[in-house]
mmCIF file of C-alpha atoms and ligand atoms in Angstrom:
data_model
loop_
_atom_site.group_PDB
_atom_site.id
_atom_site.type_symbol
_atom_site.label_atom_id
_atom_site.label_comp_id
_atom_site.label_asym_id
_atom_site.label_seq_id
_atom_site.Cartn_x
_atom_site.Cartn_y
_atom_site.Cartn_z
ATOM 1 C CA MET A 1 8.676 23.669 -33.671
ATOM 2 C CA ALA A 2 11.372 26.431 -34.476
ATOM 3 C CA GLY A 3 14.559 24.563 -36.120
ATOM 4 C CA CYS A 4 12.968 21.110 -36.162
ATOM 5 C CA GLY A 5 12.721 20.371 -39.445
ATOM 6 C CA SER A 6 9.039 20.888 -40.375
ATOM 7 C CA TRP A 7 8.640 18.490 -43.663
ATOM 8 C CA LEU A 8 9.093 15.440 -41.414
ATOM 9 C CA PHE A 9 6.345 16.369 -39.876
ATOM 10 C CA PHE A 10 2.793 15.090 -41.124
ATOM 11 C CA LEU A 11 -0.187 15.020 -39.610
ATOM 12 C CA THR A 12 -3.065 13.193 -40.641
ATOM 13 C CA VAL A 13 -6.275 12.212 -39.451
ATOM 14 C CA CYS A 14 -6.847 9.096 -41.925
ATOM 15 C CA ALA A 15 -10.530 7.929 -40.706
ATOM 16 C CA ALA A 16 -12.248 9.860 -38.380
ATOM 17 C CA SER A 17 -14.665 6.762 -39.142
ATOM 18 C CA LEU A 18 -17.565 6.657 -39.152
ATOM 19 C CA PHE A 19 -18.628 6.382 -35.385
ATOM 20 C CA GLY A 20 -15.434 9.148 -34.597
ATOM 21 C CA ALA A 21 -14.455 6.839 -32.156
ATOM 22 C CA ASN A 22 -11.545 4.786 -34.137
ATOM 23 C CA ALA A 23 -9.306 6.947 -36.065
ATOM 24 C CA GLU A 24 -5.914 6.376 -37.146
ATOM 25 C CA ILE A 25 -3.085 8.719 -36.360
ATOM 26 C CA LYS A 26 -0.540 8.966 -38.939
ATOM 27 C CA LEU A 27 3.337 10.980 -38.110
ATOM 28 C CA THR A 28 6.526 10.471 -39.810
ATOM 29 C CA ILE A 29 9.289 11.243 -37.143
ATOM 30 C CA PRO A 30 13.206 11.818 -37.876
ATOM 31 C CA ALA A 31 15.151 8.983 -35.903
ATOM 32 C CA GLY A 32 17.501 10.892 -32.714
ATOM 33 C CA ARG A 33 15.024 14.053 -32.550
ATOM 34 C CA LEU A 34 12.592 14.436 -29.920
ATOM 35 C CA PHE A 35 8.965 13.138 -30.247
ATOM 36 C CA THR A 36 6.162 14.145 -28.066
ATOM 37 C CA TYR A 37 2.541 14.029 -29.005
ATOM 38 C CA GLU A 38 -0.184 15.635 -27.133
ATOM 39 C CA LEU A 39 -3.316 13.720 -26.331
ATOM 40 C CA MET A 40 -6.005 16.218 -26.436
ATOM 41 C CA ARG A 41 -8.669 15.459 -24.397
ATOM 42 C CA GLU A 42 -10.629 17.856 -25.892
ATOM 43 C CA THR A 43 -10.219 15.578 -29.210
ATOM 44 C CA PHE A 44 -11.431 12.317 -27.536
ATOM 45 C CA GLN A 45 -14.371 14.528 -25.942
ATOM 46 C CA ASN A 46 -15.732 15.146 -29.446
ATOM 47 C CA ASP A 47 -15.807 10.782 -29.441
ATOM 48 C CA PHE A 48 -17.495 10.817 -26.371
ATOM 49 C CA GLU A 49 -20.372 12.927 -27.332
ATOM 50 C CA PRO A 50 -22.421 12.918 -30.267
ATOM 51 C CA LEU A 51 -22.684 15.706 -32.411
ATOM 52 C CA SER A 52 -26.526 16.965 -31.912
ATOM 53 C CA LYS A 53 -25.251 18.065 -28.276
ATOM 54 C CA LEU A 54 -22.264 19.723 -29.479
ATOM 55 C CA TYR A 55 -24.060 21.816 -31.575
ATOM 56 C CA ALA A 56 -26.960 22.318 -29.075
ATOM 57 C CA GLY A 57 -23.926 23.954 -27.243
ATOM 58 C CA ARG A 58 -23.562 21.744 -24.563
ATOM 59 C CA LEU A 59 -20.335 21.000 -23.796
ATOM 60 C CA TYR A 60 -18.661 18.850 -21.070
ATOM 61 C CA ASP A 61 -14.978 19.466 -19.809
ATOM 62 C CA ASP A 62 -14.809 15.310 -19.046
ATOM 63 C CA PRO A 63 -12.021 13.886 -16.684
ATOM 64 C CA MET A 64 -10.550 11.176 -18.595
ATOM 65 C CA ILE A 65 -7.403 8.925 -18.215
ATOM 66 C CA PHE A 66 -5.799 7.075 -21.191
ATOM 67 C CA LYS A 67 -3.318 3.808 -21.782
ATOM 68 C CA CYS A 68 -1.702 3.677 -24.534
ATOM 69 C CA ASN A 69 0.755 0.908 -25.405
ATOM 70 C CA ARG A 70 1.967 -1.035 -28.725
ATOM 71 C CA GLN A 71 -0.885 -2.454 -30.854
ATOM 72 C CA ASN A 72 -0.697 -6.474 -29.723
ATOM 73 C CA PHE A 73 2.023 -5.328 -27.205
ATOM 74 C CA PRO A 74 1.231 -4.699 -23.311
ATOM 75 C CA ASP A 75 3.136 -1.592 -23.196
ATOM 76 C CA LEU A 76 4.723 1.220 -24.985
ATOM 77 C CA PRO A 77 7.950 0.998 -26.886
ATOM 78 C CA GLU A 78 10.982 1.420 -24.774
ATOM 79 C CA TRP A 79 12.152 4.638 -26.744
ATOM 80 C CA LEU A 80 8.405 5.579 -25.973
ATOM 81 C CA ARG A 81 6.884 7.384 -22.603
ATOM 82 C CA PHE A 82 3.681 8.387 -21.675
ATOM 83 C CA THR A 83 2.642 11.542 -18.853
ATOM 84 C CA GLN A 84 -0.753 12.632 -17.554
ATOM 85 C CA ARG A 85 -0.466 14.713 -14.044
ATOM 86 C CA HIS A 86 -4.094 14.122 -14.084
ATOM 87 C CA PRO A 87 -7.715 12.995 -15.676
ATOM 88 C CA PHE A 88 -8.475 17.139 -16.211
ATOM 89 C CA ASP A 89 -4.824 17.703 -17.897
ATOM 90 C CA ASN A 90 -3.721 16.053 -21.374
ATOM 91 C CA GLY A 91 -1.394 13.172 -21.322
ATOM 92 C CA PHE A 92 1.360 13.255 -23.325
ATOM 93 C CA LEU A 93 3.132 10.592 -25.205
ATOM 94 C CA TYR A 94 7.251 11.896 -26.262
ATOM 95 C CA GLY A 95 10.518 9.753 -26.304
ATOM 96 C CA THR A 96 13.372 9.681 -29.064
ATOM 97 C CA PRO A 97 13.239 6.516 -31.135
ATOM 98 C CA MET A 98 16.740 5.681 -32.270
ATOM 99 C CA THR A 99 16.040 2.582 -34.965
ATOM 100 C CA PRO A 100 13.593 3.479 -38.414
ATOM 101 C CA GLY A 101 10.464 1.666 -38.177
ATOM 102 C CA LYS A 102 6.765 1.428 -38.274
ATOM 103 C CA THR A 103 4.975 1.271 -35.206
ATOM 104 C CA PHE A 104 1.418 1.269 -34.079
ATOM 105 C CA ILE A 105 0.554 2.668 -31.158
ATOM 106 C CA GLU A 106 -3.331 2.178 -29.362
ATOM 107 C CA ILE A 107 -4.371 4.900 -27.047
ATOM 108 C CA TYR A 108 -7.564 3.972 -25.333
ATOM 109 C CA ALA A 109 -9.245 7.388 -23.538
ATOM 110 C CA THR A 110 -11.578 6.494 -20.714
ATOM 111 C CA ASN A 111 -14.147 9.409 -19.749
ATOM 112 C CA LYS A 112 -13.777 9.139 -16.054
ATOM 113 C CA ARG A 113 -17.782 10.844 -15.988
ATOM 114 C CA SER A 114 -19.970 8.081 -18.260
ATOM 115 C CA TYR A 115 -16.777 4.853 -18.501
ATOM 116 C CA ASP A 116 -17.230 5.174 -21.946
ATOM 117 C CA THR A 117 -13.987 4.992 -24.010
ATOM 118 C CA ALA A 118 -12.693 5.774 -27.094
ATOM 119 C CA ARG A 119 -9.729 3.967 -29.254
ATOM 120 C CA HIS A 120 -7.656 5.797 -31.513
ATOM 121 C CA LEU A 121 -4.268 4.048 -33.497
ATOM 122 C CA LEU A 122 -0.865 6.233 -33.647
ATOM 123 C CA VAL A 123 0.523 5.365 -36.536
ATOM 124 C CA ILE A 124 4.622 6.452 -35.696
ATOM 125 C CA LYS A 125 6.663 5.867 -39.017
ATOM 126 C CA VAL A 126 11.048 6.538 -37.612
ATOM 127 C CA VAL A 127 12.785 7.434 -41.079
ATOM 128 C CA PRO A 128 16.473 7.748 -40.706
ATOM 129 C CA GLU A 129 18.204 11.066 -39.671
ATOM 130 C CA LYS A 130 21.910 11.458 -38.978
ATOM 131 C CA THR A 131 22.782 11.913 -35.696
ATOM 132 C CA LEU A 132 23.889 15.480 -34.338
ATOM 133 C CA PRO A 133 27.623 15.557 -33.264
ATOM 134 C CA TYR A 134 27.442 17.456 -30.876
ATOM 135 C CA GLN A 135 24.912 17.485 -27.582
ATOM 136 C CA ALA A 136 24.965 18.611 -24.613
ATOM 137 C CA GLU A 137 22.568 17.751 -21.959
ATOM 138 C CA PHE A 138 21.010 20.000 -19.234
ATOM 139 C CA PHE A 139 19.047 20.406 -16.348
ATOM 140 C CA ILE A 140 16.379 22.462 -15.028
ATOM 141 C CA LYS A 141 15.784 22.652 -11.744
ATOM 142 C CA LEU A 142 12.367 24.694 -11.222
ATOM 143 C CA ARG A 143 10.156 22.080 -13.943
ATOM 144 C CA GLU A 144 8.402 19.325 -14.608
ATOM 145 C CA ILE A 145 7.886 17.490 -17.778
ATOM 146 C CA GLU A 146 4.313 17.731 -18.039
ATOM 147 C CA LYS A 147 5.126 21.606 -17.999
ATOM 148 C CA VAL A 148 8.662 21.114 -20.786
ATOM 149 C CA LEU A 149 6.590 19.240 -23.550
ATOM 150 C CA PRO A 150 3.895 21.864 -24.823
ATOM 151 C CA PRO A 151 5.860 22.920 -28.487
ATOM 152 C CA SER A 152 5.894 26.501 -26.549
ATOM 153 C CA VAL A 153 7.860 26.009 -23.802
ATOM 154 C CA GLN A 154 10.186 23.694 -26.173
ATOM 155 C CA ASP A 155 10.714 26.387 -28.116
ATOM 156 C CA GLU A 156 11.451 28.940 -25.194
ATOM 157 C CA ILE A 157 13.803 26.830 -23.890
ATOM 158 C CA GLN A 158 16.085 26.292 -27.325
ATOM 159 C CA GLN A 159 15.922 29.549 -27.791
ATOM 160 C CA ASP A 160 17.770 29.929 -24.475
ATOM 161 C CA LEU A 161 20.552 27.589 -25.683
ATOM 162 C CA GLN A 162 20.745 28.860 -29.441
ATOM 163 C CA LYS A 163 22.180 31.574 -27.353
ATOM 164 C CA LEU A 164 24.040 29.795 -24.656
ATOM 165 C CA TRP A 165 25.672 27.512 -27.939
ATOM 166 C CA ARG A 166 25.259 30.803 -30.122
ATOM 167 C CA THR A 167 23.893 29.028 -33.096
ATOM 168 C CA GLU A 168 20.338 28.373 -34.643
ATOM 169 C CA ALA A 169 20.681 25.405 -35.490
ATOM 170 C CA LEU A 170 20.260 23.199 -32.650
ATOM 171 C CA GLU A 171 17.747 20.797 -32.070
ATOM 172 C CA ILE A 172 15.920 19.057 -29.132
ATOM 173 C CA VAL A 173 16.837 15.445 -28.313
ATOM 174 C CA ASN A 174 15.837 14.303 -25.653
ATOM 175 C CA ILE A 175 13.749 15.485 -22.441
ATOM 176 C CA THR A 176 13.356 13.617 -19.696
ATOM 177 C CA ASN A 177 11.772 13.561 -16.295
ATOM 178 C CA ALA A 178 14.133 13.254 -13.041
ATOM 179 C CA LEU A 179 12.363 10.657 -11.132
ATOM 180 C CA ASP A 180 13.720 8.623 -14.025
ATOM 181 C CA ARG A 181 16.692 8.739 -13.805
ATOM 182 C CA GLY A 182 16.973 7.958 -9.747
ATOM 183 C CA GLY A 183 15.548 12.213 -9.210
ATOM 184 C CA ARG A 184 13.337 12.261 -5.684
ATOM 185 C CA VAL A 185 10.175 12.348 -5.337
ATOM 186 C CA PRO A 186 9.849 16.370 -4.605
ATOM 187 C CA LEU A 187 7.813 17.671 -1.201
ATOM 188 C CA PRO A 188 4.407 18.363 -2.348
ATOM 189 C CA ILE A 189 4.946 22.587 -1.137
ATOM 190 C CA ALA A 190 5.478 25.697 -3.630
ATOM 191 C CA GLY A 191 8.604 25.696 -5.236
ATOM 192 C CA HIS A 192 9.552 21.977 -5.252
ATOM 193 C CA PHE A 193 10.320 20.704 -8.708
ATOM 194 C CA GLU A 194 10.716 16.940 -9.800
ATOM 195 C CA GLY A 195 12.993 18.648 -12.408
ATOM 196 C CA VAL A 196 13.840 17.911 -16.103
ATOM 197 C CA TYR A 197 16.759 16.797 -18.133
ATOM 198 C CA VAL A 198 16.731 18.447 -21.635
ATOM 199 C CA LYS A 199 19.757 17.105 -24.116
ATOM 200 C CA VAL A 200 19.307 19.367 -27.547
ATOM 201 C CA GLY A 201 21.835 18.371 -30.045
ATOM 202 C CA SER A 202 23.841 20.476 -33.246
ATOM 203 C CA GLN A 203 25.769 20.022 -35.983
ATOM 204 C CA LYS A 204 28.222 23.045 -34.738
ATOM 205 C CA TYR A 205 31.024 22.669 -32.185
ATOM 206 C CA PHE A 206 30.304 23.887 -28.632
ATOM 207 C CA SER A 207 30.347 27.511 -27.869
ATOM 208 C CA GLU A 208 32.975 28.873 -25.278
ATOM 209 C CA CYS A 209 30.587 28.963 -22.763
ATOM 210 C CA LEU A 210 29.387 25.411 -23.125
ATOM 211 C CA LEU A 211 33.278 24.549 -23.379
ATOM 212 C CA ARG A 212 33.969 25.757 -19.949
ATOM 213 C CA VAL A 213 32.055 22.601 -18.197
ATOM 214 C CA LEU A 214 35.000 21.261 -18.984
ATOM 215 C CA THR A 215 37.603 23.635 -17.640
ATOM 216 C CA LEU A 216 39.355 22.289 -13.989
ATOM 217 C CA GLU A 217 38.199 24.992 -12.350
ATOM 218 C CA HIS A 218 34.435 24.511 -13.424
ATOM 219 C CA GLN A 219 34.750 20.555 -11.712
ATOM 220 C CA LYS A 220 36.519 22.440 -8.678
ATOM 221 C CA GLN A 221 33.628 24.942 -7.692
ATOM 222 C CA CYS A 222 30.800 22.619 -8.404
ATOM 223 C CA ALA A 223 32.312 20.112 -6.137
ATOM 224 C CA VAL A 224 32.668 22.723 -3.495
ATOM 225 C CA ALA A 225 29.040 24.846 -4.088
ATOM 226 C CA THR A 226 25.744 23.135 -4.701
ATOM 227 C CA LYS A 227 24.832 26.618 -6.421
ATOM 228 C CA VAL A 228 27.414 27.620 -9.263
ATOM 229 C CA ARG A 229 26.267 30.325 -11.587
ATOM 230 C CA ALA A 230 26.624 30.942 -15.150
ATOM 231 C CA PRO A 231 29.989 31.803 -15.680
ATOM 232 C CA GLY A 232 29.425 35.809 -16.962
ATOM 233 C CA GLY A 233 28.102 36.329 -20.251
ATOM 234 C CA CYS A 234 27.355 32.606 -20.042
ATOM 235 C CA ASN A 235 24.308 33.366 -18.467
ATOM 236 C CA PHE A 236 21.065 33.568 -21.048
ATOM 237 C CA CYS A 237 18.162 32.442 -19.210
ATOM 238 C CA SER A 238 14.680 34.209 -20.020
ATOM 239 C CA ILE A 239 12.548 32.704 -18.034
ATOM 240 C CA PRO A 240 12.898 31.807 -14.564
ATOM 241 C CA SER A 241 11.549 28.840 -14.155
ATOM 242 C CA ASN A 242 13.841 27.621 -17.901
ATOM 243 C CA CYS A 243 17.263 28.439 -15.999
ATOM 244 C CA ILE A 244 19.890 25.218 -16.133
ATOM 245 C CA THR A 245 21.727 24.173 -13.021
ATOM 246 C CA TRP A 246 25.258 24.946 -14.163
ATOM 247 C CA CYS A 247 26.350 22.024 -12.551
ATOM 248 C CA LYS A 248 24.245 19.446 -13.690
ATOM 249 C CA THR A 249 25.427 20.469 -17.949
ATOM 250 C CA GLU A 250 27.666 17.930 -19.338
ATOM 251 C CA LEU A 251 28.659 17.605 -23.144
ATOM 252 C CA PHE A 252 28.631 14.637 -25.079
ATOM 253 C CA ASP A 253 30.872 14.856 -28.163
ATOM 254 C CA LEU A 254 29.589 11.976 -30.541
ATOM 255 C CA THR A 255 32.377 12.204 -33.071
ATOM 256 C CA LYS A 256 35.577 11.278 -30.280
ATOM 257 C CA ARG A 257 32.986 8.303 -29.641
ATOM 258 C CA GLU A 258 35.050 4.915 -29.824
ATOM 259 C CA PRO A 259 33.246 2.519 -32.909
ATOM 260 C CA GLU A 260 31.338 0.270 -31.202
ATOM 261 C CA PRO A 261 32.292 -3.207 -30.481
ATOM 262 C CA PRO A 262 31.311 -5.646 -32.908
ATOM 263 C CA ALA A 263 27.816 -7.823 -32.474
ATOM 264 C CA PRO A 264 27.864 -11.152 -31.143
ATOM 265 C CA THR A 265 27.596 -13.511 -33.997
ATOM 266 C CA MET A 266 24.672 -15.383 -33.095
ATOM 267 C CA GLY A 267 24.521 -18.902 -34.092
ATOM 268 C CA SER A 268 21.625 -21.506 -35.331
ATOM 269 C CA GLY A 269 21.187 -22.130 -31.929
ATOM 270 C CA VAL A 270 22.167 -26.343 -32.608
ATOM 271 C CA LEU A 271 25.455 -27.673 -31.455
ATOM 272 C CA GLU A 272 27.136 -28.863 -33.843
ATOM 273 C CA ALA A 273 27.270 -32.680 -34.559
ATOM 274 C CA GLY A 274 30.228 -34.968 -33.326
ATOM 275 C CA GLY A 275 31.549 -34.062 -29.384
ATOM 276 C CA ASP A 276 30.685 -36.242 -26.851
ATOM 277 C CA PHE A 277 28.823 -34.730 -23.533
ATOM 278 C CA HIS A 278 31.250 -34.613 -20.917
ATOM 279 C CA PRO A 279 29.782 -33.917 -17.527
ATOM 280 C CA PRO A 280 31.661 -31.857 -15.123
ATOM 281 C CA GLU A 281 33.712 -33.605 -12.752
ATOM 282 C CA SER A 282 32.182 -33.949 -9.462
ATOM 283 C CA PRO A 283 33.589 -32.107 -6.344
ATOM 284 C CA PRO A 284 36.282 -33.691 -4.176
ATOM 285 C CA SER A 285 34.614 -35.538 -1.296
ATOM 286 C CA ARG A 286 33.973 -34.514 2.306
ATOM 287 C CA ASP A 287 33.876 -36.934 6.030
ATOM 288 C CA PHE A 288 30.973 -35.758 7.449
ATOM 289 C CA PHE A 289 31.725 -38.047 10.248
ATOM 290 C CA PRO A 290 32.372 -35.333 12.134
ATOM 291 C CA ASP A 291 29.235 -33.254 11.373
ATOM 292 C CA TYR A 292 27.468 -36.551 12.082
ATOM 293 C CA MET A 293 28.913 -37.485 15.685
ATOM 294 C CA VAL A 294 28.192 -33.421 16.879
ATOM 295 C CA THR A 295 25.020 -33.092 15.773
ATOM 296 C CA VAL A 296 23.337 -36.552 15.897
ATOM 297 C CA VAL A 297 25.339 -38.834 18.282
ATOM 298 C CA VAL A 298 25.853 -36.778 20.491
ATOM 299 C CA PRO A 299 22.419 -35.220 22.287
ATOM 300 C CA LEU A 300 21.157 -38.621 21.510
ATOM 301 C CA VAL A 301 23.605 -39.822 24.209
ATOM 302 C CA LEU A 302 22.748 -36.689 26.637
ATOM 303 C CA ALA A 303 18.760 -37.798 25.707
ATOM 304 C CA ILE A 304 19.666 -41.160 26.769
ATOM 305 C CA VAL A 305 20.922 -40.313 29.795
ATOM 306 C CA LEU A 306 18.288 -38.309 30.573
ATOM 307 C CA CYS A 307 15.818 -40.801 29.974
ATOM 308 C CA LEU A 308 17.751 -43.575 32.440
ATOM 309 C CA MET A 309 17.611 -40.644 35.098
ATOM 310 C CA LEU A 310 13.809 -40.161 34.835
ATOM 311 C CA ALA A 311 13.110 -43.354 34.819
ATOM 312 C CA TYR A 312 15.121 -44.585 38.299
ATOM 313 C CA ILE A 313 13.518 -41.437 39.911
ATOM 314 C CA MET A 314 10.204 -42.510 38.630
ATOM 315 C CA PHE A 315 10.947 -46.302 39.445
ATOM 316 C CA GLY A 316 13.467 -47.090 41.369
ATOM 317 C CA ARG A 317 12.170 -45.143 44.210
ATOM 318 C CA ARG A 318 9.360 -45.714 44.242
ATOM 319 C CA GLU A 319 9.890 -47.881 47.883
ATOM 320 C CA GLY A 320 9.674 -44.707 49.679
ATOM 321 C CA VAL A 321 7.233 -42.684 48.122
ATOM 322 C CA ALA A 322 4.757 -45.590 48.976
ATOM 323 C CA LYS A 323 6.371 -45.408 52.959
ATOM 324 C CA ARG A 324 5.151 -41.593 52.699
ATOM 325 C CA ASN A 325 1.009 -42.119 52.019
ATOM 326 C CA ALA A 326 1.309 -44.829 54.771
ATOM 327 C CA ARG A 327 2.148 -42.281 57.037
ATOM 328 C CA THR A 328 -0.201 -39.701 55.940
ATOM 329 C CA ASP A 329 -2.827 -42.367 55.927
ATOM 330 C CA GLN A 330 -1.692 -43.005 59.704
ATOM 331 C CA ILE A 331 -2.436 -39.253 60.382
ATOM 332 C CA GLN A 332 -5.710 -38.904 58.940
ATOM 333 C CA LEU A 333 -6.989 -42.236 60.678
ATOM 334 C CA TYR A 334 -5.804 -40.689 63.561
ATOM 335 C CA HIS A 335 -7.854 -37.571 63.036
ATOM 336 C CA HIS A 336 -11.119 -39.394 62.902
ATOM 337 C CA HIS A 337 -10.948 -40.799 66.017
ATOM 338 C CA THR A 338 -10.439 -37.704 67.379
ATOM 339 C CA ILE A 339 -13.204 -36.260 65.716
ATOM 340 C CA HIS A 340 -15.468 -39.242 66.907
ATOM 341 C CA GLY A 341 -13.939 -39.116 70.740
ATOM 342 C CA ASN A 342 -14.757 -35.424 70.615
ATOM 343 C CA THR A 343 -18.568 -36.305 68.979
ATOM 344 C CA ASP A 344 -19.216 -38.289 71.822
ATOM 345 C CA GLU A 345 -17.439 -36.276 74.574
ATOM 346 C CA LEU A 346 -20.013 -33.525 73.846
ATOM 347 C CA ARG A 347 -23.103 -35.578 73.345
ATOM 348 C CA SER A 348 -22.178 -36.451 76.997
ATOM 349 C CA MET A 349 -22.195 -33.246 77.908
ATOM 350 C CA ALA A 350 -25.109 -31.627 75.936
ATOM 351 C CA ALA A 351 -27.326 -35.088 77.600
ATOM 352 C CA HIS A 352 -26.789 -33.574 81.513
ATOM 353 C CA ARG A 353 -27.379 -29.346 80.928
ATOM 354 C CA ALA A 354 -28.935 -27.922 83.674
ATOM 355 C CA GLY A 355 -28.179 -24.656 82.926
ATOM 356 C CA PRO A 356 -30.795 -21.644 82.004
ATOM 357 C CA PRO A 357 -30.726 -21.338 77.906
ATOM 358 C CA PRO A 358 -28.522 -18.459 76.646
ATOM 359 C CA LEU A 359 -30.660 -15.004 76.669
ATOM 360 C CA SER A 360 -29.704 -14.879 72.923
ATOM 361 C CA THR A 361 -33.096 -17.592 72.045
ATOM 362 C CA LEU A 362 -35.222 -16.004 74.634
ATOM 363 C CA PRO A 363 -38.388 -14.480 72.675
ATOM 364 C CA MET A 364 -38.652 -10.720 72.828
ATOM 365 C CA PHE A 365 -34.436 -10.334 74.054
ATOM 366 C CA ASN A 366 -33.018 -6.650 73.355
ATOM 367 C CA CYS A 367 -29.755 -7.532 72.760
ATOM 368 C CA ARG A 368 -28.752 -3.798 73.084
ATOM 369 C CA THR A 369 -30.674 -2.874 76.555
ATOM 370 C CA GLY A 370 -30.196 -6.355 77.822
ATOM 371 C CA GLU A 371 -34.431 -5.707 78.389
ATOM 372 C CA ARG A 372 -36.602 -8.228 78.571
ATOM 373 C CA GLY A 373 -40.334 -7.508 77.438
ATOM 374 C CA SER A 374 -42.990 -9.774 77.833
ATOM 375 C CA PRO A 375 -44.604 -11.438 74.868
ATOM 376 C CA LEU A 376 -47.716 -9.271 75.080
ATOM 377 C CA GLN A 377 -45.998 -6.206 74.647
ATOM 378 C CA SER A 378 -44.859 -7.118 71.454
ATOM 379 C CA ASP A 379 -46.567 -5.278 68.990
ATOM 380 C CA SER A 380 -45.557 -1.420 70.609
ATOM 381 C CA ILE A 381 -41.564 -2.484 70.041
ATOM 382 C CA PRO A 382 -40.498 -1.507 66.176
ATOM 383 C CA LEU A 383 -39.352 -3.433 64.273
ATOM 384 C CA ILE A 384 -36.871 -0.633 63.068
ATOM 385 C CA LEU A 385 -35.217 -0.993 66.235
ATOM 386 C CA ALA A 386 -33.746 -4.310 65.172
ATOM 387 C CA GLN A 387 -32.583 -3.614 61.504
ATOM 388 C CA GLN A 388 -30.688 -1.037 63.232
ATOM 389 C CA ASP A 389 -28.121 -2.788 64.988
ATOM 390 C CA PRO A 390 -25.798 -5.286 63.188
ATOM 391 C CA TYR A 391 -24.334 -6.858 65.923
ATOM 392 C CA CYS A 392 -27.802 -7.514 66.996
ATOM 393 C CA GLU A 393 -29.576 -11.275 65.908
ATOM 394 C CA THR A 394 -32.518 -10.647 63.653
ATOM 395 C CA LEU A 395 -34.823 -12.552 66.602
ATOM 396 C CA PRO A 396 -37.577 -14.224 64.993
ATOM 397 C CA ARG A 397 -41.051 -13.218 66.066
ATOM 398 C CA LYS A 398 -43.713 -15.234 67.262
HETATM 399 C C1 NAG B 401 16.767 9.343 -23.588
HETATM 400 O O1 NAG B 401 16.662 9.843 -22.015
HETATM 401 C C2 NAG B 401 15.980 8.305 -21.853
HETATM 402 C C3 NAG B 401 15.917 9.182 -19.920
HETATM 403 O O2 NAG B 401 17.124 9.139 -19.794
HETATM 404 C C4 NAG B 401 17.058 7.173 -22.390
HETATM 405 O O3 NAG B 401 16.772 6.220 -21.570
HETATM 406 C C5 NAG B 401 16.810 7.126 -23.411
HETATM 407 O O4 NAG B 401 18.429 6.573 -23.944
HETATM 408 C C6 NAG B 401 17.283 9.325 -24.135
HETATM 409 N N1 NAG B 401 17.834 8.767 -25.441
HETATM 410 C C7 NAG B 401 18.641 9.288 -26.252
HETATM 411 C C8 NAG B 401 18.585 9.193 -27.533
HETATM 412 O O5 NAG B 401 18.922 9.562 -25.828
#
């Protein structure tokens, strides 16, 4: 990385151990500068493939996913982030450490074709480094975090910013996905990107171009319009996708920073001896009688009254119901009588019946023509005739 003290960047693959699956990688990085580490799929592919296969010329390009965590912890340290867009892409570990010390990062790679896993150990040693007093943050709208993290792209961006700052002594302090800062997931349409914040720092004071960000005119312009071009002579973006959003530029002058408030002094966690425990005074007592009246007594009285009314209707007025029942019985008895009488009457009428029986009861009566065939001819009459007429009784044939 240009501009970055390369003496700080040692990469030692220590133990590409016997099986090749437990490599330990040691890195030394300065505090307060951006750290990026690309998890190359090819490196892990070598772990998955026996050497004989590699020499035989069979090369695989397997999808892989990575899981990174601090050794003996479930997650990464606070300052370190991991990103991988797709199993066919490389992964990135990136972040800005602020406190010196050693961190052990475990990287587990899972081959999504064979479900083999490989483990690498990353030992990150953070060494103290002076913070850069003048820092500025820029928003790059047309970028995504993975596209910005490769060193070549970082260099491109840094070169543009060096021109803007008019100094070579510039270092990238932080790169953040806009989604981690309240940005929105873009529509899945070409030309929409998540956006990236890039923070750079320098020992040199801000250039005139940068200082325009602090002017009232700039603030007014940005409050009105969403798209404000960089003022004349300050537009240094060579690659369109690396152009900064001028209105989202922020300057930080750390020399003017107020001294941090002193850290709170920690006690031993044990109460000092002596002194009695005084429980806090209980609050004044409240009168709950009106509440009791409204919620309990009133509904209770209503319920009792309703109960009594229901009881009176059910039992007190029983007599009336009985009377009515008696009348119904009488009506039913009377019915009985008349049915009996009618039957007797019909019986007596049937007893002296002398007339001829109805025609329809006679055999071979044709109900349509009224013709009475003789029983002898019965075979010549088609049966279908009787079936056609729905109003004709079907006569039993003898
Ligand atoms: C880098 O950016 C992230 C996300 O905005 C933030 O949490 C972190 O504190 C920043 N680090 C430094 C050193 O500015």
